[in-house]
Coordinates of C-alpha atoms in Angstrom, one line a residue:
X1 CA -6.8 14.9 -20.7
X2 CA -5.8 18.8 -20.9
X3 CA -5.0 19.2 -24.6
X4 CA -1.6 20.9 -24.0
X5 CA 0.5 22.3 -26.9
X6 CA 3.6 22.4 -24.8
X7 CA 5.3 19.8 -26.6
X8 CA 4.1 20.6 -30.3
X9 CA 6.9 20.3 -32.4
X10 CA 9.6 19.8 -29.6
X11 CA 12.8 17.4 -30.1
X12 CA 12.4 15.2 -26.7
X13 CA 14.9 12.2 -25.6
X14 CA 13.1 9.9 -23.3
X15 CA 16.0 8.5 -21.3
X16 CA 15.3 5.4 -20.0
X17 CA 12.2 2.7 -20.6
X18 CA 10.5 0.8 -18.1
X19 CA 6.7 1.1 -17.4
X20 CA 7.6 5.1 -17.0
X21 CA 9.7 6.0 -19.9
X22 CA 7.2 3.7 -22.4
X23 CA 4.1 5.6 -21.1
X24 CA 5.8 9.0 -21.4
X25 CA 7.2 8.4 -25.2
X26 CA 3.5 7.6 -26.1
X27 CA 2.1 10.6 -24.2
X28 CA 4.6 12.7 -25.8
X29 CA 4.1 11.4 -29.2
X30 CA 0.0 12.3 -28.7
X31 CA 1.1 15.6 -27.8
X32 CA 2.8 16.3 -30.8
X33 CA 6.2 15.9 -30.2
X34 CA 9.4 14.4 -32.1
X35 CA 10.0 11.6 -29.6
X36 CA 13.5 9.7 -29.4
X37 CA 13.9 6.8 -27.1
X38 CA 17.2 5.7 -25.4
X39 CA 18.0 2.6 -23.5
X40 CA 20.6 0.3 -22.1
X41 CA 18.8 -3.0 -22.0
X42 CA 19.3 -5.0 -25.7
X43 CA 16.6 -4.7 -27.8
X44 CA 16.1 -8.8 -27.6
X45 CA 15.4 -8.2 -24.1
X46 CA 13.7 -5.0 -24.1
X47 CA 9.8 -5.6 -24.7
X48 CA 8.9 -2.0 -24.5
X49 CA 11.7 -0.7 -26.8
X50 CA 10.7 -3.4 -29.5
X51 CA 6.8 -1.8 -28.5
X52 CA 7.8 1.8 -29.7
X53 CA 10.4 0.6 -32.8
X54 CA 7.3 -0.8 -34.3
X55 CA 4.8 2.0 -33.5
X56 CA 7.2 4.5 -35.4
X57 CA 9.7 6.0 -32.7
X58 CA 13.4 6.3 -33.0
X59 CA 14.8 3.6 -30.8
X60 CA 18.3 4.3 -29.5
X61 CA 19.8 1.1 -27.6
X62 CA 23.4 0.8 -26.1
X63 CA 25.4 3.1 -23.5
X64 CA 24.1 6.8 -23.0
X65 CA 26.7 9.0 -23.3
X66 CA 27.0 12.8 -23.8
X67 CA 27.2 12.2 -27.7
X68 CA 23.5 11.4 -27.5
X69 CA 22.9 15.2 -27.4
X70 CA 24.3 15.9 -30.6
X71 CA 21.1 15.5 -32.3
X72 CA 19.7 18.8 -30.7
X73 CA 17.3 18.4 -28.5
X74 CA 15.0 20.7 -26.6
X75 CA 14.5 18.6 -23.7
X76 CA 15.3 15.1 -21.9
X77 CA 12.6 13.5 -19.8
X78 CA 14.6 11.1 -17.8
X79 CA 13.7 7.8 -16.2
X80 CA 13.9 8.4 -12.1
X81 CA 16.3 5.9 -11.2
X82 CA 19.1 7.8 -13.6
X83 CA 21.5 9.6 -11.3
X84 CA 22.1 13.6 -12.2
X85 CA 25.7 12.9 -11.9
X86 CA 26.5 10.3 -14.8
X87 CA 28.0 12.5 -17.6
X88 CA 25.4 12.7 -20.1
X89 CA 23.0 14.5 -17.9
X90 CA 26.2 16.7 -16.7
X91 CA 26.3 17.6 -20.1
X92 CA 22.7 18.5 -20.3
X93 CA 22.9 21.1 -17.5
X94 CA 26.2 22.3 -19.3
X95 CA 24.1 23.1 -22.2
X96 CA 21.1 24.5 -20.1
X97 CA 18.9 21.8 -21.8
X98 CA 16.0 21.2 -19.4
X99 CA 15.6 17.6 -18.2
X100 CA 12.0 16.8 -16.8
X101 CA 10.5 13.2 -15.4
X102 CA 7.5 11.6 -16.2
X103 CA 5.6 12.5 -13.4
X104 CA 5.6 16.1 -14.4
X105 CA 4.9 15.3 -17.7
X106 CA 1.6 13.4 -16.4
X107 CA 0.9 16.5 -14.0
X108 CA 0.5 18.7 -17.1
X109 CA -2.0 16.9 -18.5
X110 CA -3.8 15.7 -15.6
X111 CA -7.4 17.1 -15.2
X112 CA -8.3 15.4 -11.9
X113 CA -7.6 16.7 -8.2
X114 CA -3.7 15.8 -7.4
X115 CA -3.0 14.3 -3.8
X116 CA 0.6 13.4 -3.9
X117 CA 2.6 11.3 -1.2
X118 CA 6.1 10.9 -0.4
X119 CA 8.5 9.8 2.6
X120 CA 11.0 7.8 3.4
X121 CA 8.4 4.7 4.3
X122 CA 4.7 4.1 4.4
X123 CA 4.4 5.9 0.8
X124 CA 2.4 3.3 -0.7
X125 CA 0.3 1.7 2.4
X126 CA -0.7 5.6 2.9
X127 CA -1.7 5.9 -0.8
X128 CA -3.7 3.0 -0.8
X129 CA -5.6 4.0 2.2
X130 CA -6.4 7.5 0.7
X131 CA -7.8 6.2 -2.7
X132 CA -9.8 3.5 -0.9
X133 CA -11.5 5.9 1.5
X134 CA -11.9 8.6 -1.3
X135 CA -13.3 6.0 -3.8
X136 CA -15.5 4.6 -1.3
X137 CA -19.2 5.6 -1.2
X138 CA -18.1 8.3 -3.8
X139 CA -21.1 10.2 -5.7
X140 CA -19.3 11.2 -8.8
X141 CA -16.1 9.9 -10.3
X142 CA -13.3 7.8 -9.2
X143 CA -10.4 7.5 -6.8
X144 CA -7.4 6.3 -8.8
X145 CA -3.5 5.8 -7.6
X146 CA -0.5 6.0 -9.8
X147 CA 3.4 6.9 -9.8
X148 CA 5.5 5.0 -7.8
X149 CA 3.1 2.6 -6.5
X150 CA 3.6 0.8 -9.9
X151 CA 1.3 2.6 -12.2
X152 CA 2.7 4.8 -14.7
X153 CA 1.1 8.6 -14.0
X154 CA 1.6 9.6 -17.6
X155 CA -1.2 6.8 -18.3
X156 CA -3.3 7.3 -15.7
X157 CA -3.5 11.1 -16.2
X158 CA -4.6 10.2 -20.1
X159 CA -7.7 8.4 -18.5
X160 CA -9.1 10.5 -15.5
X161 CA -11.3 13.5 -15.8
X162 CA -12.5 16.3 -13.8
X163 CA -15.0 14.1 -11.4
X164 CA -11.9 11.9 -10.4
X165 CA -9.2 12.1 -7.9
X166 CA -5.7 11.1 -8.8
X167 CA -3.8 9.9 -5.9
X168 CA 0.2 9.8 -6.9
X169 CA 2.7 8.3 -4.6
X170 CA 6.0 10.1 -5.5
X171 CA 9.6 9.3 -4.8
X172 CA 12.6 11.5 -3.7
X173 CA 13.7 10.6 -7.6
X174 CA 11.0 11.6 -9.1
X175 CA 10.4 14.8 -7.0
X176 CA 14.1 15.8 -7.9
X177 CA 12.6 15.8 -11.4
X178 CA 9.8 18.3 -10.8
X179 CA 9.6 22.2 -11.3
X180 CA 5.7 23.2 -11.6
X181 CA 4.4 20.2 -9.8
X182 CA 1.7 21.3 -7.8
X183 CA -0.8 18.7 -5.7
X184 CA -3.9 20.3 -3.8
X185 CA -2.9 18.1 -1.1
X186 CA 0.5 17.1 -0.3
X187 CA 1.7 14.2 2.3
X188 CA 5.1 13.5 3.8
X189 CA 4.5 10.7 6.2
X190 CA 8.5 10.5 7.1
X191 CA 11.9 11.6 6.7
X192 CA 15.0 9.4 7.6
X193 CA 18.2 9.2 5.7
X194 CA 17.5 7.2 2.3
X195 CA 19.2 7.3 -1.2
X196 CA 22.3 9.1 0.0
X197 CA 24.2 6.9 -2.8
X198 CA 21.7 9.0 -4.8
X199 CA 21.2 12.3 -3.4
X200 CA 24.9 12.4 -2.1
X201 CA 23.9 14.2 0.8
X202 CA 21.2 14.1 3.7
X203 CA 20.4 17.7 2.7
X204 CA 19.9 17.3 -0.7
X205 CA 17.3 14.2 0.2
X206 CA 15.3 16.3 2.6
X207 CA 15.2 18.8 -0.1
X208 CA 13.8 16.3 -2.9
X209 CA 11.2 15.8 -0.6
X210 CA 10.1 18.9 0.3
X211 CA 9.4 19.8 -3.2
X212 CA 5.9 18.3 -3.0
X213 CA 5.0 21.4 -1.5
X214 CA 7.1 23.9 -3.3
X215 CA 4.5 25.1 -5.6
X216 CA 1.7 24.9 -3.1
X217 CA -0.3 28.0 -2.1
X218 CA -2.4 29.0 0.7
X219 CA -5.3 27.3 -1.0
X220 CA -4.0 23.9 -0.6
X221 CA -3.2 21.3 2.2
X222 CA 0.2 20.1 3.3
X223 CA -0.2 16.7 5.8
X224 CA 3.3 16.0 7.4
X225 CA 4.1 14.0 10.3
X226 CA 4.9 15.8 13.9
X227 CA 6.2 13.5 15.7
X228 CA 10.0 14.5 14.9
X229 CA 11.2 18.1 15.7
X230 CA 13.1 18.5 12.4
X231 CA 9.8 17.4 10.5
X232 CA 7.8 20.0 12.5
X233 CA 10.5 22.6 11.4
X234 CA 9.9 21.7 7.6
X235 CA 6.2 22.3 8.1
X236 CA 7.5 26.0 8.1
X237 CA 8.8 26.0 4.7
X238 CA 5.3 25.6 3.2
X239 CA 3.0 28.0 1.9
X240 CA 0.0 25.5 2.2
X241 CA -2.4 24.9 5.3
X242 CA -0.4 22.8 7.6
X243 CA -2.2 19.8 8.5
X244 CA -0.4 17.7 11.1
X245 CA -0.8 14.2 12.2
X246 CA 0.8 12.5 15.4
X247 CA 0.8 9.0 16.8
X248 CA 2.3 10.7 20.0
X249 CA -0.6 13.2 20.9
X250 CA 1.8 16.0 20.3
X251 CA -0.9 18.1 18.1
X252 CA -4.8 17.9 18.0
X253 CA -4.7 20.1 14.8
X254 CA -5.4 17.3 12.7
X255 CA -5.2 13.7 12.8
X256 CA -3.7 12.0 16.3
X257 CA -3.7 9.3 18.7
X258 CA -4.7 9.7 21.9
X259 CA -5.2 7.2 24.8
X260 CA -5.7 4.5 22.2
X261 CA -8.0 6.1 20.0
X262 CA -7.8 8.1 16.7
X263 CA -9.5 11.3 16.0
X264 CA -9.5 13.9 13.6
X265 CA -9.9 17.4 15.3
X266 CA -11.7 16.1 18.1
X267 CA -13.7 13.8 16.4
X268 CA -13.2 10.2 17.8
X269 CA -13.0 8.1 14.6
X270 CA -11.9 4.6 16.1
X271 CA -10.1 2.5 18.1
X272 CA -6.3 2.5 17.1
X273 CA -6.8 -1.9 17.7
X274 CA -9.1 -1.9 15.2
X275 CA -6.6 -1.0 12.4
X276 CA -6.2 -4.1 10.3
X277 CA -2.6 -3.7 9.4
X278 CA -0.2 -4.6 12.3
X279 CA 2.7 -1.9 13.6
X280 CA 2.9 1.8 15.1
X281 CA 3.7 2.4 11.7
X282 CA 1.0 1.6 10.2
X283 CA -1.3 3.8 12.7
X284 CA 1.0 6.6 11.4
X285 CA -0.3 5.7 7.8
X286 CA -3.5 5.6 9.0
X287 CA -3.8 8.9 10.6
X288 CA -2.2 10.4 7.4
X289 CA -4.7 9.2 5.6
X290 CA -7.5 10.1 7.9
X291 CA -6.7 13.8 7.4
X292 CA -7.0 13.6 3.5
X293 CA -10.0 12.0 4.2
X294 CA -11.7 14.2 6.5
X295 CA -10.2 17.2 4.6
X296 CA -12.2 15.9 1.6
X297 CA -15.9 15.0 3.5
X298 CA -15.3 11.6 3.7
X299 CA -17.6 10.1 6.3
X300 CA -16.1 8.5 9.9
X301 CA -18.3 5.3 8.7
X302 CA -16.2 5.2 5.0
X303 CA -12.9 5.7 6.8
X304 CA -13.4 2.9 9.5
X305 CA -14.7 0.3 7.2
X306 CA -11.5 0.8 4.9
X307 CA -9.1 0.8 8.1
X308 CA -11.0 -2.5 9.6
X309 CA -10.7 -4.4 6.2
X310 CA -7.6 -3.0 4.4
X311 CA -5.1 -5.8 5.0
X312 CA -2.3 -4.3 3.8
X313 CA 0.0 -3.8 0.2
X314 CA 1.8 -7.0 -1.1
X315 CA 5.3 -7.0 0.2
X316 CA 4.5 -4.4 2.9
X317 CA 4.0 -6.3 6.2
X318 CA 1.6 -8.6 4.2
X319 CA 0.0 -11.0 5.8
X320 CA 0.3 -14.3 3.8
X321 CA -1.2 -17.1 5.7
X322 CA -1.5 -18.9 9.0
X323 CA -0.2 -22.6 9.1
X324 CA 0.5 -24.7 12.4
X325 CA -0.1 -22.0 14.4
X326 CA 2.8 -20.1 12.7
X327 CA 2.1 -16.4 11.0
X328 CA 4.0 -15.5 8.0
X329 CA 4.3 -12.0 6.9
X330 CA 6.1 -10.7 3.8
X331 CA 7.9 -7.4 4.1
X332 CA 10.0 -7.7 1.2
X333 CA 9.6 -3.6 0.6
X334 CA 11.8 -3.1 4.0
X335 CA 14.9 -2.4 2.2
X336 CA 16.4 -0.2 5.0
X337 CA 16.4 -0.4 9.0
X338 CA 13.6 2.3 9.5
X339 CA 11.5 -0.2 7.7
X340 CA 12.5 -3.2 9.4
X341 CA 12.3 -1.6 12.8
X342 CA 8.8 -0.4 12.5
X343 CA 7.9 -3.7 11.2
X344 CA 9.6 -5.7 14.5
X345 CA 7.7 -3.4 16.7
X346 CA 4.3 -4.4 15.1
X347 CA 4.4 -7.7 16.7
X348 CA 3.9 -8.6 20.1
X349 CA 4.3 -12.4 19.4
X350 CA 8.1 -13.6 19.1
X351 CA 9.6 -13.1 15.8
X352 CA 11.7 -15.5 13.3
X353 CA 13.3 -13.0 11.5
X354 CA 14.7 -13.6 7.6
X355 CA 17.1 -10.6 6.5
X356 CA 19.8 -9.3 4.8
X357 CA 20.3 -8.4 1.2
X358 CA 22.6 -5.6 -0.8
X359 CA 25.8 -4.0 1.2
X360 CA 25.5 -0.4 0.7
X361 CA 28.4 0.4 3.4
X362 CA 26.5 0.6 6.5
X363 CA 26.2 -1.1 10.0
X364 CA 23.6 -2.3 11.7
X365 CA 24.4 -1.3 15.2
X366 CA 21.0 0.6 15.5
X367 CA 18.6 -2.5 15.1
X368 CA 20.0 -3.7 18.4
X369 CA 17.2 -2.6 20.5
X370 CA 14.2 -4.0 18.1
X371 CA 16.4 -7.2 17.7
X372 CA 16.5 -7.4 21.3
X373 CA 13.0 -6.7 22.2
X374 CA 11.4 -8.7 19.3
X375 CA 13.4 -11.4 17.7
X376 CA 13.7 -15.0 18.9
X377 CA 15.6 -16.3 16.3
X378 CA 17.1 -14.6 12.9
X379 CA 18.0 -16.1 9.7
X380 CA 20.8 -14.6 7.1
X381 CA 21.5 -14.7 3.8
X382 CA 22.9 -12.0 0.9
X383 CA 26.0 -9.6 1.5
X384 CA 25.3 -8.0 4.7
X385 CA 24.6 -11.6 6.1
X386 CA 27.6 -11.4 8.2
X387 CA 27.5 -7.9 9.3
X388 CA 23.7 -8.3 10.5
X389 CA 25.4 -11.6 12.4
X390 CA 27.5 -9.5 14.6
X391 CA 24.5 -7.3 15.4
X392 CA 22.3 -10.0 16.0
X393 CA 25.4 -11.5 18.6
X394 CA 25.3 -7.8 20.3
X395 CA 21.9 -8.1 20.9
X396 CA 21.6 -11.4 22.5
X397 CA 19.7 -13.1 19.8
X398 CA 20.4 -16.8 21.0
X399 CA 19.6 -18.5 17.1
X400 CA 21.6 -17.1 14.3
X401 CA 21.6 -19.2 11.2
X402 CA 22.8 -18.3 8.0
X403 CA 21.4 -19.6 4.2
X404 CA 21.9 -19.0 0.5
X405 CA 18.5 -16.9 -0.1
X406 CA 14.9 -16.2 1.0
X407 CA 13.5 -19.6 -0.7
X408 CA 16.4 -21.9 1.8
X409 CA 15.4 -19.5 4.7
X410 CA 11.9 -20.4 4.8
X411 CA 11.9 -24.4 5.5
X412 CA 14.7 -23.5 8.4
X413 CA 12.3 -20.6 9.9
X414 CA 9.5 -23.6 10.1
X415 CA 12.1 -25.4 12.1
X416 CA 13.0 -22.5 14.3
X417 CA 9.6 -21.4 15.2
X418 CA 6.8 -22.7 17.3
X419 CA 3.0 -22.1 17.5
X420 CA 1.8 -18.6 18.1
X421 CA 5.5 -17.0 16.5
X422 CA 5.8 -14.8 13.6
X423 CA 8.1 -15.8 10.7
X424 CA 8.7 -12.3 8.9
X425 CA 10.8 -11.5 5.7
X426 CA 11.7 -8.0 6.4
X427 CA 15.6 -8.0 4.5
X428 CA 16.7 -4.3 6.3
X429 CA 18.4 -4.2 2.8
X430 CA 17.8 -3.9 -1.0
X431 CA 17.6 -7.0 -3.2
X432 CA 19.7 -6.5 -6.1
X433 CA 22.7 -8.4 -4.6
X434 CA 20.2 -11.8 -5.5
X435 CA 17.2 -10.3 -6.9
X436 CA 16.2 -7.8 -9.3
X437 CA 13.7 -6.2 -7.1
X438 CA 11.8 -6.6 -3.9
X439 CA 8.9 -7.7 -5.6
X440 CA 10.7 -10.7 -7.2
X441 CA 12.4 -11.6 -3.5
X442 CA 8.8 -11.4 -1.6
X443 CA 7.1 -13.2 -4.4
X444 CA 9.7 -16.1 -3.8
X445 CA 8.9 -15.9 -0.2
X446 CA 5.5 -16.1 -0.8
X447 CA 6.1 -19.5 -3.0
X448 CA 8.4 -20.9 -0.7
X449 CA 5.7 -20.4 2.5
X450 CA 3.4 -22.0 0.4
X451 CA 5.3 -25.0 -0.9
X452 CA 6.1 -25.5 2.7
X453 CA 2.7 -25.5 4.0
X454 CA 0.8 -26.4 1.1
X455 CA -1.4 -23.6 1.5
X456 CA -2.0 -20.6 -0.8
X457 CA -1.3 -17.0 0.0
X458 CA -4.7 -15.1 1.5
X459 CA -6.2 -12.7 -1.2

């Protein structure tokens, strides 16, 4: 860990705990800051707050109003999930009080080479592929991953050394809070129209994503999907060396698929069908990872070994098990339409789809083509069940069923499926109407499949 004095004697407010705020608070104290933490979750339900309180931190529990700032802080470290339009953050901006994030803090103390991955979809899979490729057959140090993948970057940054590589998944919520964040290699998998309730406009969302390359120089690399004209145009904003990837054979300057084979700058890497995780979107993820690995000198043999054996990340088109000829997949992380469309396009067999969730005020007409081409039956739950049912009718899906939740959908899916079919949880919606997060939703699906089949989830 770099020994920095930036925070020595500074009065810092950590706004919002969970894993990121908890670890940021501990790191700030180690760096000599006077740390106060604020969280809205009651103390009896807040393990992180209790631990910090026991360790001597000043802990404030309750509503986060502008009055919090009356104590006079030098800096706020904000939880990524707290939007910028809440009164306490607006007041901080009026006071010209710096508002930063845990990822920025982590990058300041990080000694390892830094690789960062963002995008609307595919971040976690791509981050994991990169880490596995860079860690395979490595002679010195290790490749570690952290960030939005579920492991606080401020914790891992204290553990890595100059011999290591730190691969971080970074969300738009995290990026918008960065100022000096500077990865040596930055990756954008794709950009759709997500989280507009947070960013307010698509322009703001795109600008947040592009902050991943804002501080890069000509000595760095910017890897971006070239299969969309907008993304190709965005690449021109970077000062780094642009390394494209393309599943549509648009460019041969970087990683690309051509005639069913994956290449990097003219070198054949492997047949696309040998990539273990299903779907065209995972070919794109693999191409992005190949570009990073090749830039770092990873052997083709190591790349192939990873892609042939990597079965996917939990909750992301994750193969759960096979029973009575039916294959069950958990894609609970599909919290938007694009992710579900990509998942459906990854299967050639008929799909019984489990979908539904939080109503964010949009409709689902754009999913009609994917429904027509891939879905034989659909089982719906949550706030958007009726909206999705209307879309399914328009798509001509012959069997449309309503149920209470993911758990009750599983036995119904068995009844509606036949040997050779895919049973896919890919909700196309956030989980918060019924579940605390997409992980809980996916776990409930897996448990229901295990109960139904009498088999255990495959490792």
